Amino acid sequence: MNYELFKTIHGMAGQNIFLDDFMVFCTNNAIYIFGLSLLLIWIFGNESYKKSAFYAGITGIIALCANYLITLIYYEPRPFVAHHVHTLISHAADASFPSDHTTGAFAIASLIWIRHRKIGVFMILFALLTGFSRIWVGHHYPFDVLGSIVVATIIAILISKLIRLLDPLANWVISIYYFLIRKKRTTTDSNFD
């Protein structure tokens, strides 16, 4: 079933150059777009948003570490290794399950969504698009993406439950930031809500 779903989604590739280019753009640039989003949230958001950007970054890192541990226990070859698949862009023949791109994107998006629904919903949608693009270009099976969403969601929920423990570290990082830019610390910076 996993391979059949993969063939259905990846089978749409190569039919429309604009869609292919868009999916390649999403696949290649999602990490930069999420990084830039966190940077903008950090710079323009109030202290609550700065903390959210910090927690989201930690969530992404921990989720990717969880992925690495999963690949040590379970190895799934990529679709283009196990089957005759024409990929839109090349990729190393490393483990397919779970998708690092999807995990990182969804972990960041989930943590932001937990704390700030209005921005988070757009980030969740782009994270889903990121996962879909990984199938489209031929790098992952649908279950790789689904597994990534599960891993990312679990890590985001765990981090959100541990925020009180992480608050001193977040406060320290924010204090250093304000010291470096020579700005007095306030909680009334601009707000995205």
PDB file of C-alpha atoms in Angstrom:
ATOM      1  CA  MET A   1       0.000   0.000   0.000  1.00  0.00           C
ATOM      2  CA  ASN A   2       2.856   2.372   0.835  1.00  0.00           C
ATOM      3  CA  TYR A   3       4.428   1.868  -2.584  1.00  0.00           C
ATOM      4  CA  GLU A   4       1.057   2.156  -4.336  1.00  0.00           C
ATOM      5  CA  LEU A   5       0.400   5.491  -2.615  1.00  0.00           C
ATOM      6  CA  PHE A   6       3.916   6.583  -3.524  1.00  0.00           C
ATOM      7  CA  LYS A   7       3.325   5.691  -7.189  1.00  0.00           C
ATOM      8  CA  THR A   8       0.063   7.662  -7.207  1.00  0.00           C
ATOM      9  CA  ILE A   9       1.665  10.829  -5.812  1.00  0.00           C
ATOM     10  CA  HIS A  10       5.053  10.561  -7.504  1.00  0.00           C
ATOM     11  CA  GLY A  11       3.267   9.574 -10.722  1.00  0.00           C
ATOM     12  CA  MET A  12       1.989  13.145 -10.971  1.00  0.00           C
ATOM     13  CA  ALA A  13       5.588  14.376 -11.279  1.00  0.00           C
ATOM     14  CA  GLY A  14       6.772  15.123 -14.772  1.00  0.00           C
ATOM     15  CA  GLN A  15       3.313  16.178 -15.976  1.00  0.00           C
ATOM     16  CA  ASN A  16       3.590  19.899 -15.317  1.00  0.00           C
ATOM     17  CA  ILE A  17       6.910  21.746 -15.204  1.00  0.00           C
ATOM     18  CA  PHE A  18       5.514  24.511 -12.982  1.00  0.00           C
ATOM     19  CA  LEU A  19       4.248  22.044 -10.367  1.00  0.00           C
ATOM     20  CA  ASP A  20       7.507  20.122 -10.539  1.00  0.00           C
ATOM     21  CA  ASP A  21       9.517  23.313 -10.065  1.00  0.00           C
ATOM     22  CA  PHE A  22       7.284  24.349  -7.156  1.00  0.00           C
ATOM     23  CA  MET A  23       7.682  20.955  -5.445  1.00  0.00           C
ATOM     24  CA  VAL A  24      11.454  21.028  -5.984  1.00  0.00           C
ATOM     25  CA  PHE A  25      11.508  24.553  -4.524  1.00  0.00           C
ATOM     26  CA  CYS A  26       9.570  23.375  -1.441  1.00  0.00           C
ATOM     27  CA  THR A  27      11.811  20.340  -1.002  1.00  0.00           C
ATOM     28  CA  ASN A  28      15.050  22.279  -1.427  1.00  0.00           C
ATOM     29  CA  ASN A  29      14.116  25.397   0.539  1.00  0.00           C
ATOM     30  CA  ALA A  30      11.742  24.349   3.325  1.00  0.00           C
ATOM     31  CA  ILE A  31      14.489  24.311   5.936  1.00  0.00           C
ATOM     32  CA  TYR A  32      15.552  27.839   4.962  1.00  0.00           C
ATOM     33  CA  ILE A  33      11.966  29.097   4.946  1.00  0.00           C
ATOM     34  CA  PHE A  34      11.342  27.664   8.422  1.00  0.00           C
ATOM     35  CA  GLY A  35      14.653  29.058   9.657  1.00  0.00           C
ATOM     36  CA  LEU A  36      13.808  32.483   8.253  1.00  0.00           C
ATOM     37  CA  SER A  37      10.339  32.289   9.806  1.00  0.00           C
ATOM     38  CA  LEU A  38      11.826  31.592  13.239  1.00  0.00           C
ATOM     39  CA  LEU A  39      14.295  34.448  12.767  1.00  0.00           C
ATOM     40  CA  LEU A  40      11.480  36.880  11.864  1.00  0.00           C
ATOM     41  CA  ILE A  41       9.374  35.673  14.794  1.00  0.00           C
ATOM     42  CA  TRP A  42      12.399  36.210  17.044  1.00  0.00           C
ATOM     43  CA  ILE A  43      13.222  39.691  15.723  1.00  0.00           C
ATOM     44  CA  PHE A  44       9.727  41.146  15.423  1.00  0.00           C
ATOM     45  CA  GLY A  45       7.838  39.200  18.071  1.00  0.00           C
ATOM     46  CA  ASN A  46       7.377  40.058  21.711  1.00  0.00           C
ATOM     47  CA  GLU A  47       9.075  38.030  24.430  1.00  0.00           C
ATOM     48  CA  SER A  48       6.482  35.275  24.219  1.00  0.00           C
ATOM     49  CA  TYR A  49       7.193  34.882  20.497  1.00  0.00           C
ATOM     50  CA  LYS A  50      10.950  34.949  21.087  1.00  0.00           C
ATOM     51  CA  LYS A  51      10.522  32.084  23.537  1.00  0.00           C
ATOM     52  CA  SER A  52       8.381  30.234  21.013  1.00  0.00           C
ATOM     53  CA  ALA A  53      11.029  30.620  18.320  1.00  0.00           C
ATOM     54  CA  PHE A  54      13.643  29.334  20.769  1.00  0.00           C
ATOM     55  CA  TYR A  55      11.491  26.348  21.809  1.00  0.00           C
ATOM     56  CA  ALA A  56      10.650  25.587  18.168  1.00  0.00           C
ATOM     57  CA  GLY A  57      14.339  25.488  17.293  1.00  0.00           C
ATOM     58  CA  ILE A  58      15.014  23.093  20.163  1.00  0.00           C
ATOM     59  CA  THR A  59      12.034  20.982  19.107  1.00  0.00           C
ATOM     60  CA  GLY A  60      13.364  20.702  15.559  1.00  0.00           C
ATOM     61  CA  ILE A  61      16.828  19.658  16.761  1.00  0.00           C
ATOM     62  CA  ILE A  62      15.483  17.042  19.195  1.00  0.00           C
ATOM     63  CA  ALA A  63      13.088  15.659  16.572  1.00  0.00           C
ATOM     64  CA  LEU A  64      15.955  15.252  14.091  1.00  0.00           C
ATOM     65  CA  CYS A  65      17.989  13.471  16.792  1.00  0.00           C
ATOM     66  CA  ALA A  66      15.011  11.145  17.324  1.00  0.00           C
ATOM     67  CA  ASN A  67      14.996  10.463  13.570  1.00  0.00           C
ATOM     68  CA  TYR A  68      18.653   9.518  13.708  1.00  0.00           C
ATOM     69  CA  LEU A  69      17.985   7.067  16.546  1.00  0.00           C
ATOM     70  CA  ILE A  70      15.116   5.542  14.555  1.00  0.00           C
ATOM     71  CA  THR A  71      17.417   4.968  11.555  1.00  0.00           C
ATOM     72  CA  LEU A  72      19.815   3.070  13.824  1.00  0.00           C
ATOM     73  CA  ILE A  73      17.006   0.686  14.766  1.00  0.00           C
ATOM     74  CA  TYR A  74      15.079   0.480  11.484  1.00  0.00           C
ATOM     75  CA  TYR A  75      16.373   0.978   7.950  1.00  0.00           C
ATOM     76  CA  GLU A  76      14.002   1.557   5.050  1.00  0.00           C
ATOM     77  CA  PRO A  77      15.636   2.017   1.623  1.00  0.00           C
ATOM     78  CA  ARG A  78      14.498   5.035  -0.344  1.00  0.00           C
ATOM     79  CA  PRO A  79      11.976   4.487  -3.157  1.00  0.00           C
ATOM     80  CA  PHE A  80      14.595   5.136  -5.841  1.00  0.00           C
ATOM     81  CA  VAL A  81      16.829   2.465  -4.275  1.00  0.00           C
ATOM     82  CA  ALA A  82      14.155  -0.215  -3.862  1.00  0.00           C
ATOM     83  CA  HIS A  83      12.322   0.485  -7.143  1.00  0.00           C
ATOM     84  CA  HIS A  84      12.981   1.943 -10.542  1.00  0.00           C
ATOM     85  CA  VAL A  85      12.025   5.558  -9.771  1.00  0.00           C
ATOM     86  CA  HIS A  86      12.984   8.685 -11.676  1.00  0.00           C
ATOM     87  CA  THR A  87      13.630  11.402  -9.080  1.00  0.00           C
ATOM     88  CA  LEU A  88      13.238  15.068  -9.945  1.00  0.00           C
ATOM     89  CA  ILE A  89      16.436  15.872  -8.018  1.00  0.00           C
ATOM     90  CA  SER A  90      19.235  13.633  -6.816  1.00  0.00           C
ATOM     91  CA  HIS A  91      19.618  12.477  -3.231  1.00  0.00           C
ATOM     92  CA  ALA A  92      21.930  10.229  -1.233  1.00  0.00           C
ATOM     93  CA  ALA A  93      20.745   6.637  -0.896  1.00  0.00           C
ATOM     94  CA  ASP A  94      20.471   6.825   2.902  1.00  0.00           C
ATOM     95  CA  ALA A  95      17.530   5.787   5.098  1.00  0.00           C
ATOM     96  CA  SER A  96      14.099   6.746   3.859  1.00  0.00           C
ATOM     97  CA  PHE A  97      12.176   6.422   7.133  1.00  0.00           C
ATOM     98  CA  PRO A  98      11.500   8.903   8.612  1.00  0.00           C
ATOM     99  CA  SER A  99      11.878  12.022   6.464  1.00  0.00           C
ATOM    100  CA  ASP A 100      14.233  14.539   8.070  1.00  0.00           C
ATOM    101  CA  HIS A 101      12.827  17.427   6.025  1.00  0.00           C
ATOM    102  CA  THR A 102       9.269  16.653   7.105  1.00  0.00           C
ATOM    103  CA  THR A 103      10.245  15.997  10.706  1.00  0.00           C
ATOM    104  CA  GLY A 104      12.155  19.263  11.057  1.00  0.00           C
ATOM    105  CA  ALA A 105       9.438  21.290   9.359  1.00  0.00           C
ATOM    106  CA  PHE A 106       6.585  19.678  11.266  1.00  0.00           C
ATOM    107  CA  ALA A 107       8.359  19.846  14.636  1.00  0.00           C
ATOM    108  CA  ILE A 108       8.914  23.591  14.273  1.00  0.00           C
ATOM    109  CA  ALA A 109       5.413  24.190  12.914  1.00  0.00           C
ATOM    110  CA  SER A 110       3.749  22.082  15.626  1.00  0.00           C
ATOM    111  CA  LEU A 111       5.473  23.884  18.491  1.00  0.00           C
ATOM    112  CA  ILE A 112       4.555  27.273  17.020  1.00  0.00           C
ATOM    113  CA  TRP A 113       0.967  26.063  16.480  1.00  0.00           C
ATOM    114  CA  ILE A 114       0.722  24.881  20.101  1.00  0.00           C
ATOM    115  CA  ARG A 115       1.734  28.343  21.327  1.00  0.00           C
ATOM    116  CA  HIS A 116       0.388  30.658  18.591  1.00  0.00           C
ATOM    117  CA  ARG A 117      -2.451  29.226  16.527  1.00  0.00           C
ATOM    118  CA  LYS A 118      -2.692  32.033  13.954  1.00  0.00           C
ATOM    119  CA  ILE A 119       0.891  31.747  12.733  1.00  0.00           C
ATOM    120  CA  GLY A 120       1.082  28.046  13.483  1.00  0.00           C
ATOM    121  CA  VAL A 121      -1.695  27.060  11.113  1.00  0.00           C
ATOM    122  CA  PHE A 122       0.230  28.514   8.143  1.00  0.00           C
ATOM    123  CA  MET A 123       3.401  26.791   9.278  1.00  0.00           C
ATOM    124  CA  ILE A 124       1.555  23.463   9.640  1.00  0.00           C
ATOM    125  CA  LEU A 125       0.191  23.818   6.099  1.00  0.00           C
ATOM    126  CA  PHE A 126       3.669  24.511   4.736  1.00  0.00           C
ATOM    127  CA  ALA A 127       5.077  21.572   6.725  1.00  0.00           C
ATOM    128  CA  LEU A 128       2.440  19.305   5.152  1.00  0.00           C
ATOM    129  CA  LEU A 129       3.367  20.685   1.735  1.00  0.00           C
ATOM    130  CA  THR A 130       7.026  19.997   2.523  1.00  0.00           C
ATOM    131  CA  GLY A 131       6.212  16.360   3.297  1.00  0.00           C
ATOM    132  CA  PHE A 132       4.083  16.042   0.163  1.00  0.00           C
ATOM    133  CA  SER A 133       6.900  17.508  -1.934  1.00  0.00           C
ATOM    134  CA  ARG A 134       9.282  14.838  -0.602  1.00  0.00           C
ATOM    135  CA  ILE A 135       7.028  12.168  -2.083  1.00  0.00           C
ATOM    136  CA  TRP A 136       6.459  14.146  -5.287  1.00  0.00           C
ATOM    137  CA  VAL A 137      10.180  14.435  -6.068  1.00  0.00           C
ATOM    138  CA  GLY A 138      10.690  10.713  -5.373  1.00  0.00           C
ATOM    139  CA  HIS A 139      12.677  10.828  -2.138  1.00  0.00           C
ATOM    140  CA  HIS A 140      10.192   9.331   0.351  1.00  0.00           C
ATOM    141  CA  TYR A 141       7.231   7.016   0.702  1.00  0.00           C
ATOM    142  CA  PRO A 142       3.992   8.389   2.187  1.00  0.00           C
ATOM    143  CA  PHE A 143       4.548   6.359   5.382  1.00  0.00           C
ATOM    144  CA  ASP A 144       7.966   8.019   5.788  1.00  0.00           C
ATOM    145  CA  VAL A 145       6.184  11.364   5.843  1.00  0.00           C
ATOM    146  CA  LEU A 146       3.429  10.082   8.138  1.00  0.00           C
ATOM    147  CA  GLY A 147       6.046   8.666  10.514  1.00  0.00           C
ATOM    148  CA  SER A 148       7.815  12.019  10.497  1.00  0.00           C
ATOM    149  CA  ILE A 149       4.613  13.822  11.405  1.00  0.00           C
ATOM    150  CA  VAL A 150       4.084  11.429  14.340  1.00  0.00           C
ATOM    151  CA  VAL A 151       7.688  11.850  15.583  1.00  0.00           C
ATOM    152  CA  ALA A 152       7.544  15.643  15.227  1.00  0.00           C
ATOM    153  CA  THR A 153       4.167  15.925  16.938  1.00  0.00           C
ATOM    154  CA  ILE A 154       5.238  13.779  19.893  1.00  0.00           C
ATOM    155  CA  ILE A 155       8.428  15.793  20.371  1.00  0.00           C
ATOM    156  CA  ALA A 156       6.543  19.114  20.071  1.00  0.00           C
ATOM    157  CA  ILE A 157       4.013  18.010  22.695  1.00  0.00           C
ATOM    158  CA  LEU A 158       6.792  16.832  25.031  1.00  0.00           C
ATOM    159  CA  ILE A 159       8.707  20.103  24.665  1.00  0.00           C
ATOM    160  CA  SER A 160       5.533  22.117  25.255  1.00  0.00           C
ATOM    161  CA  LYS A 161       5.030  20.180  28.511  1.00  0.00           C
ATOM    162  CA  LEU A 162       8.626  20.911  29.562  1.00  0.00           C
ATOM    163  CA  ILE A 163       8.542  24.643  28.857  1.00  0.00           C
ATOM    164  CA  ARG A 164       8.673  25.569  32.551  1.00  0.00           C
ATOM    165  CA  LEU A 165      11.944  23.681  32.819  1.00  0.00           C
ATOM    166  CA  LEU A 166      13.284  25.356  29.679  1.00  0.00           C
ATOM    167  CA  ASP A 167      12.133  28.858  30.628  1.00  0.00           C
ATOM    168  CA  PRO A 168      15.331  29.803  32.526  1.00  0.00           C
ATOM    169  CA  LEU A 169      17.414  28.871  29.480  1.00  0.00           C
ATOM    170  CA  ALA A 170      15.090  30.802  27.157  1.00  0.00           C
ATOM    171  CA  ASN A 171      15.220  33.844  29.454  1.00  0.00           C
ATOM    172  CA  TRP A 172      19.020  33.673  29.529  1.00  0.00           C
ATOM    173  CA  VAL A 173      19.239  33.502  25.701  1.00  0.00           C
ATOM    174  CA  ILE A 174      16.807  36.417  25.344  1.00  0.00           C
ATOM    175  CA  SER A 175      18.820  38.447  27.891  1.00  0.00           C
ATOM    176  CA  ILE A 176      21.990  37.855  25.894  1.00  0.00           C
ATOM    177  CA  TYR A 177      20.179  38.913  22.712  1.00  0.00           C
ATOM    178  CA  TYR A 178      18.981  42.167  24.308  1.00  0.00           C
ATOM    179  CA  PHE A 179      22.449  42.816  25.700  1.00  0.00           C
ATOM    180  CA  LEU A 180      24.038  42.315  22.281  1.00  0.00           C
ATOM    181  CA  ILE A 181      21.629  44.658  20.513  1.00  0.00           C
ATOM    182  CA  ARG A 182      21.747  47.113  23.436  1.00  0.00           C
ATOM    183  CA  LYS A 183      18.003  47.096  23.898  1.00  0.00           C
ATOM    184  CA  LYS A 184      16.131  47.269  27.167  1.00  0.00           C
ATOM    185  CA  ARG A 185      14.149  44.121  27.819  1.00  0.00           C
ATOM    186  CA  THR A 186      10.367  44.585  27.642  1.00  0.00           C
ATOM    187  CA  THR A 187       7.374  42.365  27.126  1.00  0.00           C
ATOM    188  CA  THR A 188       5.548  44.875  24.935  1.00  0.00           C
ATOM    189  CA  ASP A 189       7.417  44.397  21.674  1.00  0.00           C
ATOM    190  CA  SER A 190       5.266  44.068  18.589  1.00  0.00           C
ATOM    191  CA  ASN A 191       2.962  41.098  18.593  1.00  0.00           C
ATOM    192  CA  PHE A 192       1.819  38.921  15.670  1.00  0.00           C
ATOM    193  CA  ASP A 193      -1.623  38.139  17.135  1.00  0.00           C
TER     194      ASP A 193
END
